[in-house]
PDB file of C-alpha atoms in Angstrom:
ATOM      1  CA  MET I1397      16.167   1.714   5.493  1.00 49.00           C
ATOM      2  CA  LYS I1398      15.811  -1.708   4.028  1.00 52.00           C
ATOM      3  CA  LEU I1399      12.696  -1.517   1.918  1.00 48.00           C
ATOM      4  CA  ALA I1400      12.957  -5.175   1.104  1.00 43.00           C
ATOM      5  CA  ARG I1401      11.777  -6.373   4.453  1.00 49.00           C
ATOM      6  CA  SER I1402       8.938  -3.888   4.506  1.00 49.00           C
ATOM      7  CA  PHE I1403       8.067  -4.576   0.964  1.00 45.00           C
ATOM      8  CA  VAL I1404       7.965  -8.282   1.399  1.00 44.00           C
ATOM      9  CA  ALA I1405       5.549  -7.954   4.212  1.00 45.00           C
ATOM     10  CA  ILE I1406       3.273  -5.838   2.187  1.00 45.00           C
ATOM     11  CA  MET I1407       3.518  -8.134  -0.787  1.00 45.00           C
ATOM     12  CA  ALA I1408       2.729 -11.108   1.319  1.00 43.00           C
ATOM     13  CA  VAL I1409      -0.454  -9.519   2.538  1.00 41.00           C
ATOM     14  CA  ALA I1410      -1.707  -9.060  -0.947  1.00 39.00           C
ATOM     15  CA  ALA I1411       0.016 -11.840  -2.781  1.00 40.00           C
ATOM     16  CA  LEU I1412      -0.871 -15.170  -1.257  1.00 38.00           C
ATOM     17  CA  THR I1413      -2.799 -17.563  -3.468  1.00 36.00           C
ATOM     18  CA  GLY I1414      -2.937 -20.948  -5.124  1.00 37.00           C
ATOM     19  CA  CYS I1415      -4.009 -24.536  -4.716  1.00 37.00           C
ATOM     20  CA  ASP I1416      -0.689 -26.362  -5.019  1.00 41.00           C
ATOM     21  CA  ASP I1417       0.701 -28.670  -2.382  1.00 44.00           C
ATOM     22  CA  ASN I1418       3.295 -26.980  -0.183  1.00 47.00           C
ATOM     23  CA  GLY I1419       5.212 -30.151   0.575  1.00 48.00           C
ATOM     24  CA  ASP I1420       3.774 -30.770   4.041  1.00 50.00           C
ATOM     25  CA  GLY I1421       0.513 -32.389   2.960  1.00 50.00           C
ATOM     26  CA  ASP I1422      -1.549 -29.220   3.495  1.00 54.00           C
ATOM     27  CA  PRO I1423      -3.003 -27.466   0.446  1.00 65.00           C
ATOM     28  CA  ASP I1424      -2.027 -23.841  -0.170  1.00 76.00           C
ATOM     29  CA  PRO I1425      -4.747 -21.382   0.811  1.00 85.00           C
ATOM     30  CA  ASN I1426      -6.664 -19.714  -1.995  1.00 87.00           C
ATOM     31  CA  ILE I1427      -6.083 -16.012  -1.457  1.00 85.00           C
ATOM     32  CA  ALA I1428      -5.823 -14.809  -5.055  1.00 93.00           C
ATOM     33  CA  GLY I1429      -7.389 -11.431  -5.701  1.00 94.00           C
ATOM     34  CA  VAL I1430      -7.013  -7.702  -5.308  1.00 96.00           C
ATOM     35  CA  TYR I1431      -6.298  -6.363  -1.814  1.00 91.00           C
ATOM     36  CA  THR I1432      -6.782  -3.062  -0.040  1.00 89.00           C
ATOM     37  CA  VAL I1433      -4.299  -2.742   2.828  1.00 89.00           C
ATOM     38  CA  THR I1434      -5.945  -1.371   5.972  1.00 91.00           C
ATOM     39  CA  GLU I1435      -2.976  -1.742   8.327  1.00 94.00           C
ATOM     40  CA  PHE I1436       0.776  -1.579   7.681  1.00 92.00           C
ATOM     41  CA  ARG I1437       2.200  -1.438  11.198  1.00 95.00           C
ATOM     42  CA  TYR I1438       5.844  -1.509  12.254  1.00 94.00           C
ATOM     43  CA  THR I1439       6.589  -2.269  15.909  1.00 97.00           C
ATOM     44  CA  ALA I1440      10.166  -1.935  17.200  1.00 96.00           C
ATOM     45  CA  ASP I1441      11.432  -5.111  18.880  1.00 96.00           C
ATOM     46  CA  GLU I1442      13.120  -3.418  21.842  1.00 95.00           C
ATOM     47  CA  SER I1443      11.351  -0.102  22.478  1.00 95.00           C
ATOM     48  CA  GLY I1444       7.859  -1.143  21.395  1.00 95.00           C
ATOM     49  CA  GLU I1445       7.555   2.069  19.351  1.00 96.00           C
ATOM     50  CA  SER I1446       4.800   1.469  16.804  1.00 96.00           C
ATOM     51  CA  ILE I1447       3.344   3.217  13.756  1.00 94.00           C
ATOM     52  CA  ASP I1448       0.668   2.285  11.230  1.00 95.00           C
ATOM     53  CA  LEU I1449       1.908   3.698   7.909  1.00 93.00           C
ATOM     54  CA  ALA I1450      -1.403   2.952   6.165  1.00 93.00           C
ATOM     55  CA  GLY I1451      -3.124   5.328   8.581  1.00 92.00           C
ATOM     56  CA  LEU I1452      -0.878   8.356   8.037  1.00 91.00           C
ATOM     57  CA  PRO I1453      -2.641  11.373   6.488  1.00 90.00           C
ATOM     58  CA  ALA I1454      -1.762  13.108   3.228  1.00 89.00           C
ATOM     59  CA  SER I1455      -0.305  16.042   5.186  1.00 86.00           C
ATOM     60  CA  VAL I1456       2.700  13.826   5.998  1.00 84.00           C
ATOM     61  CA  GLY I1457       2.804  12.037   2.622  1.00 87.00           C
ATOM     62  CA  GLY I1458       0.525   9.157   3.611  1.00 88.00           C
ATOM     63  CA  PRO I1459      -0.962   6.799   3.361  1.00 91.00           C
ATOM     64  CA  TYR I1460       2.051   4.538   2.925  1.00 92.00           C
ATOM     65  CA  GLY I1461       2.400   0.807   2.419  1.00 88.00           C
ATOM     66  CA  ILE I1462       0.995  -1.186  -0.432  1.00 84.00           C
ATOM     67  CA  LEU I1463      -1.021   1.092  -2.660  1.00 82.00           C
ATOM     68  CA  ASP I1464      -2.311  -1.687  -4.896  1.00 83.00           C
ATOM     69  CA  MET I1465      -1.716  -5.438  -4.927  1.00 88.00           C
ATOM     70  CA  THR I1466      -2.900  -8.194  -7.223  1.00 92.00           C
ATOM     71  CA  VAL I1467      -2.238 -11.873  -6.568  1.00 91.00           C
ATOM     72  CA  ALA I1468      -2.625 -14.379  -9.412  1.00 93.00           C
ATOM     73  CA  ALA I1469      -3.701 -18.013  -9.145  1.00 91.00           C
ATOM     74  CA  ASP I1470      -0.071 -19.166  -9.605  1.00 90.00           C
ATOM     75  CA  ASN I1471       1.033 -17.294  -6.419  1.00 87.00           C
ATOM     76  CA  SER I1472       2.737 -14.498  -8.366  1.00 93.00           C
ATOM     77  CA  PHE I1473       2.003 -10.913  -7.363  1.00 92.00           C
ATOM     78  CA  THR I1474       2.402  -7.366  -8.598  1.00 92.00           C
ATOM     79  CA  GLY I1475       1.817  -4.101  -6.840  1.00 90.00           C
ATOM     80  CA  THR I1476       3.018  -0.692  -5.791  1.00 90.00           C
ATOM     81  CA  LEU I1477       4.744   0.037  -2.498  1.00 88.00           C
ATOM     82  CA  LYS I1478       5.025   3.568  -1.081  1.00 91.00           C
ATOM     83  CA  LEU I1479       7.458   4.231   1.757  1.00 85.00           C
ATOM     84  CA  PRO I1480       8.664   7.307   3.608  1.00 84.00           C
ATOM     85  CA  THR I1481      12.341   8.102   3.075  1.00 78.00           C
ATOM     86  CA  PRO I1482      14.585  11.001   4.139  1.00 74.00           C
ATOM     87  CA  ALA I1483      14.194  12.326   0.555  1.00 80.00           C
ATOM     88  CA  GLY I1484      10.391  12.187   0.817  1.00 81.00           C
ATOM     89  CA  PRO I1485       7.767   9.621  -0.228  1.00 88.00           C
ATOM     90  CA  GLN I1486       8.943   7.073  -2.783  1.00 88.00           C
ATOM     91  CA  GLU I1487       6.873   4.601  -4.779  1.00 91.00           C
ATOM     92  CA  PHE I1488       8.222   1.294  -6.090  1.00 88.00           C
ATOM     93  CA  ASP I1489       6.714  -1.285  -8.450  1.00 90.00           C
ATOM     94  CA  ILE I1490       7.102  -4.689  -6.855  1.00 90.00           C
ATOM     95  CA  GLY I1491       6.555  -8.287  -7.877  1.00 92.00           C
ATOM     96  CA  GLY I1492       7.490 -11.860  -7.157  1.00 92.00           C
ATOM     97  CA  ASP I1493       6.124 -15.142  -5.856  1.00 92.00           C
ATOM     98  CA  ILE I1494       4.647 -16.368  -2.591  1.00 89.00           C
ATOM     99  CA  ASP I1495       5.678 -19.824  -1.419  1.00 91.00           C
ATOM    100  CA  PHE I1496       3.737 -21.541   1.353  1.00 90.00           C
ATOM    101  CA  THR I1497       6.254 -23.374   3.487  1.00 92.00           C
ATOM    102  CA  GLY I1498       3.915 -25.336   5.778  1.00 90.00           C
ATOM    103  CA  GLY I1499       1.168 -24.680   8.274  1.00 90.00           C
ATOM    104  CA  ASN I1500       0.712 -20.914   8.471  1.00 93.00           C
ATOM    105  CA  THR I1501       4.201 -19.965   7.223  1.00 95.00           C
ATOM    106  CA  LEU I1502       5.263 -18.395   3.957  1.00 93.00           C
ATOM    107  CA  ARG I1503       8.217 -16.998   2.080  1.00 93.00           C
ATOM    108  CA  ILE I1504       7.946 -14.020  -0.256  1.00 89.00           C
ATOM    109  CA  ASP I1505      10.498 -14.257  -3.072  1.00 92.00           C
ATOM    110  CA  PHE I1506      10.925 -11.016  -5.016  1.00 87.00           C
ATOM    111  CA  ASP I1507      11.491 -11.076  -8.770  1.00 89.00           C
ATOM    112  CA  ALA I1508      14.702  -9.873 -10.475  1.00 86.00           C
ATOM    113  CA  ALA I1509      13.260  -6.429 -11.333  1.00 84.00           C
ATOM    114  CA  THR I1510      12.305  -5.864  -7.693  1.00 81.00           C
ATOM    115  CA  ASP I1511      15.708  -7.145  -6.495  1.00 78.00           C
ATOM    116  CA  ALA I1512      17.412  -4.735  -8.917  1.00 76.00           C
ATOM    117  CA  LEU I1513      15.925  -1.764  -7.032  1.00 73.00           C
ATOM    118  CA  GLY I1514      18.528  -2.434  -4.345  1.00 68.00           C
ATOM    119  CA  GLN I1515      15.992  -1.533  -1.657  1.00 65.00           C
ATOM    120  CA  LEU I1516      14.585  -4.936  -0.746  1.00 69.00           C
ATOM    121  CA  ASP I1517      15.960  -8.223   0.450  1.00 74.00           C
ATOM    122  CA  ASP I1518      15.711 -11.190  -1.907  1.00 81.00           C
ATOM    123  CA  PHE I1519      13.029 -12.816   0.265  1.00 88.00           C
ATOM    124  CA  GLU I1520      11.105 -12.504   3.533  1.00 89.00           C
ATOM    125  CA  ASP I1521       9.755 -15.231   5.821  1.00 93.00           C
ATOM    126  CA  GLY I1522       6.688 -14.836   7.996  1.00 94.00           C
ATOM    127  CA  THR I1523       3.312 -16.136   9.087  1.00 95.00           C
ATOM    128  CA  PHE I1524      -0.200 -15.500   7.797  1.00 92.00           C
ATOM    129  CA  SER I1525      -3.866 -16.039   8.530  1.00 93.00           C
ATOM    130  CA  MET I1526      -6.865 -15.744   6.227  1.00 91.00           C
ATOM    131  CA  ILE I1527     -10.236 -15.225   7.886  1.00 93.00           C
ATOM    132  CA  GLY I1528     -13.053 -14.586   5.448  1.00 93.00           C
ATOM    133  CA  ASN I1529     -11.658 -11.977   3.062  1.00 92.00           C
ATOM    134  CA  THR I1530      -9.151 -10.559   5.574  1.00 92.00           C
ATOM    135  CA  LEU I1531      -5.524 -11.564   5.196  1.00 88.00           C
ATOM    136  CA  THR I1532      -3.027 -10.841   7.989  1.00 92.00           C
ATOM    137  CA  ILE I1533       0.711 -11.263   7.446  1.00 91.00           C
ATOM    138  CA  ILE I1534       3.378 -10.856  10.097  1.00 95.00           C
ATOM    139  CA  LEU I1535       7.024 -10.480   9.141  1.00 91.00           C
ATOM    140  CA  PRO I1536       9.092 -10.713  12.316  1.00 93.00           C
ATOM    141  CA  ASN I1537      12.579  -9.942  10.982  1.00 89.00           C
ATOM    142  CA  VAL I1538      12.405  -6.550   9.297  1.00 89.00           C
ATOM    143  CA  THR I1539      14.030  -3.199  10.006  1.00 90.00           C
ATOM    144  CA  PHE I1540      12.518   0.286  10.013  1.00 89.00           C
ATOM    145  CA  ASP I1541      13.685   3.857  10.624  1.00 89.00           C
ATOM    146  CA  PHE I1542      10.972   5.500  12.727  1.00 90.00           C
ATOM    147  CA  GLY I1543      12.745   8.840  12.153  1.00 88.00           C
ATOM    148  CA  ALA I1544      11.346   8.873   8.598  1.00 82.00           C
ATOM    149  CA  VAL I1545       7.893   9.475  10.121  1.00 83.00           C
ATOM    150  CA  GLY I1546       8.785  11.710  13.055  1.00 84.00           C
ATOM    151  CA  GLY I1547       9.714   9.001  15.548  1.00 87.00           C
ATOM    152  CA  THR I1548      13.053   7.957  17.009  1.00 89.00           C
ATOM    153  CA  PRO I1549      15.707   8.176  14.255  1.00 91.00           C
ATOM    154  CA  GLY I1550      17.796   5.182  13.242  1.00 90.00           C
ATOM    155  CA  GLU I1551      17.065   1.823  11.691  1.00 91.00           C
ATOM    156  CA  VAL I1552      15.957  -0.768  14.256  1.00 94.00           C
ATOM    157  CA  ASP I1553      14.798  -4.381  14.244  1.00 94.00           C
ATOM    158  CA  ALA I1554      11.020  -4.555  14.026  1.00 95.00           C
ATOM    159  CA  ASP I1555       7.982  -6.670  13.231  1.00 95.00           C
ATOM    160  CA  LEU I1556       5.704  -5.735  10.349  1.00 93.00           C
ATOM    161  CA  ARG I1557       1.979  -6.517  10.529  1.00 95.00           C
ATOM    162  CA  ILE I1558       0.031  -6.180   7.295  1.00 91.00           C
ATOM    163  CA  VAL I1559      -3.724  -6.516   7.163  1.00 92.00           C
ATOM    164  CA  GLY I1560      -5.578  -6.457   3.843  1.00 90.00           C
ATOM    165  CA  SER I1561      -9.132  -6.937   2.622  1.00 93.00           C
ATOM    166  CA  ARG I1562      -9.779  -8.850  -0.578  1.00 93.00           C
ATOM    167  CA  SER I1563     -12.368  -7.408  -2.928  1.00 89.00           C
TER     168      SER I1563
END
């Protein structure tokens, strides 16, 4: 499974911040802080199969998703991602930068150490909303193997919805 697409989504949820201009005349939203992810939901494009990894119990290795995420004022982020794999739960340190690309769109660009894991794509594009202290990120072009969590086996195209609360 490509962890990069999943990872980026998670990072985006926790990593958006800043006050720089994004090139379209709109200021970047200020979403710096520490986030607790309450939803990390994959939904298959074709079948509609859906699972919230953040809601899985410890008996199946959960919860999964972003375990901790800190976003700095310069739009850089660090955190820990936990994903189910055929070999069992795996945790990865992640980091990179969030770039606001206009309106409600963003790009998550992973740093060299994260890229070197060989599990994530270099970047992910998606949309976001920030309402109060709740950040929602949707990454529409990811893949996920539902078989890793007892669903239909095989990697499929999916959307990833990440919801986090800033403390």
